[in-house]
C-alpha positions as a printed Julia matrix, in Angstrom:
146×3 Matrix{Float64}:
   8.42  -34.63   -3.71
  10.86  -32.04   -3.22
   9.96  -30.14   -6.8
   6.48  -29.8    -6.04
   6.95  -28.35   -2.95
   9.95  -25.92   -3.73
   7.51  -24.36   -6.43
   4.5   -23.99   -4.33
   7.03  -21.79   -2.19
   7.74  -19.9    -4.78
   4.53  -19.48   -6.44
   3.85  -17.19   -2.59
   6.06  -14.99   -3.6
   5.24  -14.7    -7.99
   3.12  -11.36   -7.63
   4.95   -9.6    -9.49
   3.0    -6.42  -10.04
   4.27   -5.92   -5.96
   7.57   -7.3    -6.0
   8.81   -4.28   -8.01
  10.87   -1.4    -8.75
   7.98    1.04   -9.32
   6.2    -0.31   -6.13
   8.92   -0.12   -4.01
   9.69    3.53   -4.68
   6.44    4.34   -3.65
   6.73    3.33   -0.37
  10.82    4.45    0.19
   8.73    7.77   -0.86
   6.32    7.56    1.39
   8.52    6.81    4.45
  10.37    9.42    3.73
   7.69   11.53    2.75
   5.88   10.98    6.42
   8.5     9.94    8.86
  10.7    13.17    7.79
   9.43   15.23    4.88
   5.81   16.02    6.49
   7.68   17.3     9.6
  10.3    19.18    8.2
   8.2    21.29    5.64
   4.25   20.27    6.7
   2.51   21.89    3.61
  -0.38   20.61    1.43
   1.7    18.32   -1.2
   3.54   16.55    1.43
   0.09   15.94    2.3
  -1.54   14.93   -0.18
   1.56   12.73   -1.65
   1.29   10.38    1.24
  -2.64   10.06    0.63
  -1.64    9.63   -3.02
   1.11    7.01   -3.2
  -1.31    4.55   -0.21
  -3.73    4.39   -2.58
  -0.68    3.37   -4.88
   1.33    0.97   -2.97
  -1.6    -0.56   -0.27
  -3.99   -2.37   -2.62
  -0.8    -3.95   -4.06
   0.91   -5.33   -0.91
  -2.69   -6.15   -0.12
  -2.85   -8.73   -3.14
   1.13   -9.77   -2.41
   0.05  -10.7     1.1
  -3.77  -12.88   -0.17
  -1.15  -14.58   -2.79
   0.57  -16.63   -0.18
  -2.98  -18.0     0.59
  -3.45  -18.42   -3.01
  -6.38  -16.53   -3.87
  -6.76  -15.81   -7.61
  -5.46  -12.33   -9.33
  -8.67  -10.88   -9.94
  -9.53  -11.23   -6.52
  -7.0   -10.41   -4.77
  -6.72   -7.14   -6.48
 -10.6    -6.03   -5.63
 -10.12   -6.8    -2.22
  -6.98   -4.73   -2.09
  -8.53   -1.63   -3.78
 -11.92   -1.78   -1.92
 -10.02   -2.85    1.43
  -7.22    0.62    0.67
 -10.25    3.06   -0.07
 -12.38    1.96    2.74
  -9.35    2.78    5.18
  -8.49    5.99    3.68
 -11.41    6.88    4.02
 -11.73    6.2     7.49
  -9.15    7.51    8.33
  -9.82   11.24    6.18
 -13.04   11.25    7.74
 -12.92    9.75   11.51
 -10.72   11.41   14.34
 -11.01    8.39   16.22
  -9.01    6.04   13.27
  -7.1     8.86   11.95
  -5.3     8.11   15.92
  -4.71    4.94   15.27
  -3.11    5.42   12.53
  -0.86    7.74   13.5
  -0.43    5.2    16.67
   0.46    2.48   14.81
   2.56    3.79   12.64
   5.07    5.72   15.03
   4.19    2.47   16.91
   5.89    0.35   13.61
   9.06    3.9    12.84
  10.5     4.15   16.2
  12.3     0.76   16.07
  13.75    1.53   12.91
  14.6     4.82   14.06
  11.79    7.0    12.02
   9.99   10.11   13.9
   6.04   10.02   15.13
   4.12    9.56   11.83
   1.04   12.12   11.65
  -2.36   12.16    9.94
  -5.05   15.01    9.76
  -8.66   14.32    9.56
  -9.27   15.95    5.64
 -12.19   15.46    3.77
 -10.21   16.61    0.61
  -7.48   13.63    1.26
  -9.52   11.7    -0.56
  -8.94   13.12   -4.08
  -6.26   10.82   -3.85
  -8.96    8.04   -4.83
  -8.84    7.71   -8.17
  -5.21    6.26   -7.79
  -7.15    3.37   -7.84
  -7.62    3.3   -11.22
  -4.51    3.96  -12.07
  -3.2     0.89   -9.82
  -5.99   -1.79  -11.26
  -4.71   -0.88  -14.76
  -1.24   -0.98  -13.01
  -1.63   -4.5   -11.42
  -2.84   -6.09  -14.38
  -0.3    -4.97  -16.46
   1.84   -6.53  -14.31
   0.95   -9.79  -12.76
  -2.16   -9.69  -14.23
  -1.98  -13.17  -15.25
  -0.21  -14.66  -12.07
């Protein structure tokens, strides 16, 4: 009975499309960019970099969270891609959504000793959405059978 329970617990953590170096590196770079580089340099590159990175790691994070509920891989990744695309579009096209995002990220970052986060309403940032296709490919390559 214990081995069945431990296999179930292990399967909740089995999400190789999220738990790998590429994803963790993109999250670290996102944090560095949002909480330091944007404040220090604040140019078009730092602005677009966060959007590109979030289109890569956020769908995979959502996919990993849904794994806890034993959602099938294909559905998990589709939900992750859809939610990411919708949220990015919303915060890049709507001022209130953008302010909510900035406040939320700042609240998360401040206890960790990080500075205030920033986000700008900027429809040109939607140029990052094609990265969702790369993320879909990456997820299938690294975890498509889970």
